[in-house]
PDB file of C-alpha atoms in Angstrom:
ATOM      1  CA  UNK A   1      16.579  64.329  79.786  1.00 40.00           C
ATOM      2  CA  UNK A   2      17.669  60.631  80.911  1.00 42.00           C
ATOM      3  CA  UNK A   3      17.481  57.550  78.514  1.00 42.00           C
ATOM      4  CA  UNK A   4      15.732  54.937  79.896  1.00 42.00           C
ATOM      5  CA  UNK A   5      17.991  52.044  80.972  1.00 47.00           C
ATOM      6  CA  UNK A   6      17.089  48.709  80.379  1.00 48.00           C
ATOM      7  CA  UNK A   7      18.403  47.393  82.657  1.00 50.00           C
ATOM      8  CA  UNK A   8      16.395  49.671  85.152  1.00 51.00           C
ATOM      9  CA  UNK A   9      13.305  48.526  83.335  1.00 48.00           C
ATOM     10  CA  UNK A  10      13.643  45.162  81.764  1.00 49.00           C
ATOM     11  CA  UNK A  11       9.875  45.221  80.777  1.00 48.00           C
ATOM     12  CA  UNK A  12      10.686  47.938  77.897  1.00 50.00           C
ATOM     13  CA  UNK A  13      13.188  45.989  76.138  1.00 57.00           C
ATOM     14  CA  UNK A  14      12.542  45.024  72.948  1.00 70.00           C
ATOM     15  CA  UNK A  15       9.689  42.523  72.658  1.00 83.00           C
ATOM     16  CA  UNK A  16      10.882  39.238  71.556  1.00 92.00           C
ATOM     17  CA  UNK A  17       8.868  35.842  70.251  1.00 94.00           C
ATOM     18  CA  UNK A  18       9.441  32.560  68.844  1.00 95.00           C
ATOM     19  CA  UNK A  19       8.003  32.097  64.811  1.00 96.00           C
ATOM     20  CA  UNK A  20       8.079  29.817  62.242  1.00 95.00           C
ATOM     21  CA  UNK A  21      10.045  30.499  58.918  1.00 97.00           C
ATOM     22  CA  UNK A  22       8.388  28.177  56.297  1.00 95.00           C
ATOM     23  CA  UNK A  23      11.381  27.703  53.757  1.00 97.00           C
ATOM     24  CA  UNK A  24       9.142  27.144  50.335  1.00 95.00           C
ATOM     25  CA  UNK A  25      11.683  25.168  47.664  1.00 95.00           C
ATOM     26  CA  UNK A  26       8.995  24.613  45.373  1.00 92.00           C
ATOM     27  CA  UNK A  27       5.548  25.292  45.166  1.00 89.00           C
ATOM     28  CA  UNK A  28       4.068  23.561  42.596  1.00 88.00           C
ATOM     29  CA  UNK A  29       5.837  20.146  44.877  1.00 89.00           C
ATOM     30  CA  UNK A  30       4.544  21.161  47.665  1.00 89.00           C
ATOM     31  CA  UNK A  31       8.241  21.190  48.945  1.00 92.00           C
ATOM     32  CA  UNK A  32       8.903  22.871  52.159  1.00 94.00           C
ATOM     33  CA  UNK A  33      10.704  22.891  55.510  1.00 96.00           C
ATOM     34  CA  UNK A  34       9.973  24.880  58.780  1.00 95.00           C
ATOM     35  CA  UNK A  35      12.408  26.266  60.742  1.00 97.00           C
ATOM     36  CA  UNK A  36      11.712  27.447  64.002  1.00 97.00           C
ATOM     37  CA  UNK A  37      13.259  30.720  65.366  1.00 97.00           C
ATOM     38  CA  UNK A  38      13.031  31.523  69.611  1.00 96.00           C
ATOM     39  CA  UNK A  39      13.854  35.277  70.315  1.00 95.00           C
ATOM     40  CA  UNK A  40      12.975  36.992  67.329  1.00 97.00           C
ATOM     41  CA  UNK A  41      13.155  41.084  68.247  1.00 96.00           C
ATOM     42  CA  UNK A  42      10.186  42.327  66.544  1.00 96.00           C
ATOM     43  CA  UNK A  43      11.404  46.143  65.976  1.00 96.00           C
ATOM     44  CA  UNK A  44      14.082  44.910  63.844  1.00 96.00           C
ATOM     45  CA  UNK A  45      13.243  45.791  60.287  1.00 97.00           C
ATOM     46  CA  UNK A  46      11.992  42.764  57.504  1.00 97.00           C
ATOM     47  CA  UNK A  47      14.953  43.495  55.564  1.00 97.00           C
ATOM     48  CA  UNK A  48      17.223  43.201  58.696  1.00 97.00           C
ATOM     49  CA  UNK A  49      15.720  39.526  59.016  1.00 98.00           C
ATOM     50  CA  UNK A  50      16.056  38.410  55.505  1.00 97.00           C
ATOM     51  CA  UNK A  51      19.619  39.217  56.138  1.00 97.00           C
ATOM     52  CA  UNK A  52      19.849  37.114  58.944  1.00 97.00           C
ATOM     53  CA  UNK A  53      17.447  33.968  57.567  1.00 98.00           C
ATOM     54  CA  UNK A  54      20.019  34.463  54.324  1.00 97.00           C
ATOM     55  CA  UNK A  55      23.035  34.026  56.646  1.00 97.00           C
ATOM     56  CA  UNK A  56      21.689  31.659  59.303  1.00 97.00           C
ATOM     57  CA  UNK A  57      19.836  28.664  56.782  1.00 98.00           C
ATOM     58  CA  UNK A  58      23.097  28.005  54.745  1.00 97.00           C
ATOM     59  CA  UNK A  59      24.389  26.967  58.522  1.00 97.00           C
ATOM     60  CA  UNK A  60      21.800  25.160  59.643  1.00 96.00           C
ATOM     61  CA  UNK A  61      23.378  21.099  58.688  1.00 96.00           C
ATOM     62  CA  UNK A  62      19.821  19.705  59.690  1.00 95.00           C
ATOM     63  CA  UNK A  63      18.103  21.087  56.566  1.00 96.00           C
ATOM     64  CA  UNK A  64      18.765  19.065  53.399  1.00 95.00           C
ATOM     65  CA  UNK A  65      21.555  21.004  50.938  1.00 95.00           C
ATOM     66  CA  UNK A  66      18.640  21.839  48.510  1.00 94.00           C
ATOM     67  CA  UNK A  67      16.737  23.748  50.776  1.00 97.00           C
ATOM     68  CA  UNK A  68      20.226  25.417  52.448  1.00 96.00           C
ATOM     69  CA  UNK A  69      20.914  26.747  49.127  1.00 95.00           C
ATOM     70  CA  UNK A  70      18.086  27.901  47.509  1.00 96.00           C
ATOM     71  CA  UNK A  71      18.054  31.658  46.815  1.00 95.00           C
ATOM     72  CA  UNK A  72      14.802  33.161  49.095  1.00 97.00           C
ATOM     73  CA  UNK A  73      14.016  36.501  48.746  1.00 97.00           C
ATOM     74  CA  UNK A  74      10.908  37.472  50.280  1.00 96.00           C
ATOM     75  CA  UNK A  75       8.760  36.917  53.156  1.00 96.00           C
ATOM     76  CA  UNK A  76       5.154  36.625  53.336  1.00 94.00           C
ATOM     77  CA  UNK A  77       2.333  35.673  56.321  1.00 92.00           C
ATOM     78  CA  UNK A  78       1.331  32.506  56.977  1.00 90.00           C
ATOM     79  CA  UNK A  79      -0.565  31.700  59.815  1.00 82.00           C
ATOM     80  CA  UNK A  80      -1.186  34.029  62.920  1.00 77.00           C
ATOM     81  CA  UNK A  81      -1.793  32.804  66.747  1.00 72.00           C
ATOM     82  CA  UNK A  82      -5.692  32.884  66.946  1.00 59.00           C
ATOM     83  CA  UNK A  83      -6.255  34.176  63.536  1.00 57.00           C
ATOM     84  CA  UNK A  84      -8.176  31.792  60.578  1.00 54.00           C
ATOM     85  CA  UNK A  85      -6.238  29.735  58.856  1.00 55.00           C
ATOM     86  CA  UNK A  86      -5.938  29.178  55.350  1.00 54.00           C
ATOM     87  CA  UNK A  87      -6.472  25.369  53.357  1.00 55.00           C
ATOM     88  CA  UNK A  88      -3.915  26.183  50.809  1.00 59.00           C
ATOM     89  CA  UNK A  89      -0.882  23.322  51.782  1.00 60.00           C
ATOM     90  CA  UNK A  90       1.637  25.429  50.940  1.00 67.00           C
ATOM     91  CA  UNK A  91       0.894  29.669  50.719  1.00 79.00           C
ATOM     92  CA  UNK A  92      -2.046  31.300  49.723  1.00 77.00           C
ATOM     93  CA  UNK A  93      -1.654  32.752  46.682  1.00 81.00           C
ATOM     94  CA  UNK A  94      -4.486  35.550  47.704  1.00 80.00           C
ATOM     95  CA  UNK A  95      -4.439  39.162  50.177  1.00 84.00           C
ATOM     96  CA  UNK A  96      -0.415  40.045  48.913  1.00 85.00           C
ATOM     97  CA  UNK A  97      -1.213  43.640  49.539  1.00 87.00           C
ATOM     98  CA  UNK A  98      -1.604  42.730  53.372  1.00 89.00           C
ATOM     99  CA  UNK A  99       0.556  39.810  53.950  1.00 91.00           C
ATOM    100  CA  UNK A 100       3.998  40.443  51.928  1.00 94.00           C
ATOM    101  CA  UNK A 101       6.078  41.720  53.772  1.00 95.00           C
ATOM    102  CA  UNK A 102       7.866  45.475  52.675  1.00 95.00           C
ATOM    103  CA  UNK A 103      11.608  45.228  53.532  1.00 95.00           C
ATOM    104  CA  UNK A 104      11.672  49.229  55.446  1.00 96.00           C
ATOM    105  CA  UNK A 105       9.064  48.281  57.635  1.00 96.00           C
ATOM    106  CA  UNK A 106       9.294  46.139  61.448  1.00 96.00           C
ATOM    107  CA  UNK A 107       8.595  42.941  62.088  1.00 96.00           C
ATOM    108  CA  UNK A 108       6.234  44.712  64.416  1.00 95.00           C
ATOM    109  CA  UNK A 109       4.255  46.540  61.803  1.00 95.00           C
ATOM    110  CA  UNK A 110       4.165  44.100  59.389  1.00 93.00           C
ATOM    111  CA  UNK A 111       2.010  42.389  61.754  1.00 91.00           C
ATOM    112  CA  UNK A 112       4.492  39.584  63.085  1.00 94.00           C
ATOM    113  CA  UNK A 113       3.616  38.299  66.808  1.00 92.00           C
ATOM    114  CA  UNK A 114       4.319  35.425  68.868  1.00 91.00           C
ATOM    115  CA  UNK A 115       3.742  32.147  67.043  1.00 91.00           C
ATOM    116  CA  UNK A 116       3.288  33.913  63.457  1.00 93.00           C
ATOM    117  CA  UNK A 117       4.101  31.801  60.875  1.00 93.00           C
ATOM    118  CA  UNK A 118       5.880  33.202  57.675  1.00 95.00           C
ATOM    119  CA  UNK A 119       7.160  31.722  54.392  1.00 95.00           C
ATOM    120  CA  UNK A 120      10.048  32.411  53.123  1.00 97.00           C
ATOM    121  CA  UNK A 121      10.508  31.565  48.997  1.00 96.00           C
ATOM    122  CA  UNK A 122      11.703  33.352  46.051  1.00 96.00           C
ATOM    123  CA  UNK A 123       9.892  35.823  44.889  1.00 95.00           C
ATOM    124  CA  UNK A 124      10.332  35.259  41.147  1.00 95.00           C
ATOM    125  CA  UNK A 125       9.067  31.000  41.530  1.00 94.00           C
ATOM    126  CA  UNK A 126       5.999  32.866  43.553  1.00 91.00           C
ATOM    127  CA  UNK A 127       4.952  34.901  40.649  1.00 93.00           C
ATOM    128  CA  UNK A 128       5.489  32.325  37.988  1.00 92.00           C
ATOM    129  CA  UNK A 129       2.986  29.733  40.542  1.00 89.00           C
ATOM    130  CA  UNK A 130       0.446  32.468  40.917  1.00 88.00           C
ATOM    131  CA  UNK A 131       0.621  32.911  37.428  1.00 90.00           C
ATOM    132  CA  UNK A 132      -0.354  29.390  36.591  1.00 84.00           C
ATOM    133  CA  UNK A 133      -0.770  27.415  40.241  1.00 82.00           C
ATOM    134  CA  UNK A 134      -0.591  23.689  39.025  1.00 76.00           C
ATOM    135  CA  UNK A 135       0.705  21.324  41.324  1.00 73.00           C
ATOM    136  CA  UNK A 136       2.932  18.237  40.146  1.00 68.00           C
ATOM    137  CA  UNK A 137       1.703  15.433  42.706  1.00 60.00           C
TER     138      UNK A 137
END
């Protein structure tokens, strides 16, 4: 049995879309930065782009130092193309079971498509602002 070549049949690569990484510095200040990502190969796994977002934002001179290095751990959905959207400014706090993503699993099945949008905060300030969501402005 033959592999398929891609380069026989370029419209079986692996699907690739642009997102938006919300980088969440602080929820109860409502302080956060999107970053925009073009490409993004969709059967990678979520822990396979952590590792990437954790290598590529500490590069990225156009984000102010406190938001390069911030320790982010986790990644959860924002905002799907077409889908409601929520009124919460920064992440809703509610549906974790369906919207945090699990690190073994693909983009893919985690439910990320073309012009998802995802946050990206530490998991630890998340629990402590769900615990008691106040914000300070």
């Amino acid at each position: 049995m033959k592999l398929l070549d891609q380069k026989e049949f370029p419209h079986m690569a692996a699907e690739e879309v642009t997102i938006t990484v919300r980088l969440i510095r602080s929820f109860e200040h409502r302080n956060f930065k999107p970053v925009v990502y073009h490409g993004v190969n969709l059967d990678q796994t979520v822990k396979e782009f952590i590792g990437f977002l954790k290598q590529d934002i500490p590069l990225r001179m156009s984000l102010p130092p406190p938001f390069r290095n911030y320790t982010y751990d986790k990644l959860k959905i924002i905002h799907q193309a077409h889908k409601s959207k929520t009124n919460e400014l920064v992440l809703s706090l509610e549906d974790d079971d369906k919207l945090l993503l699990k690190e073994d699993s693909t983009l893919k099945a985690a439910g990320i498509a073309g012009e998802t949008e995802i946050a990206f905060f530490c998991e630890e300030d998340y629990e402590k602002y769900k615990a008691n969501p106040i914000s300070s402005w």
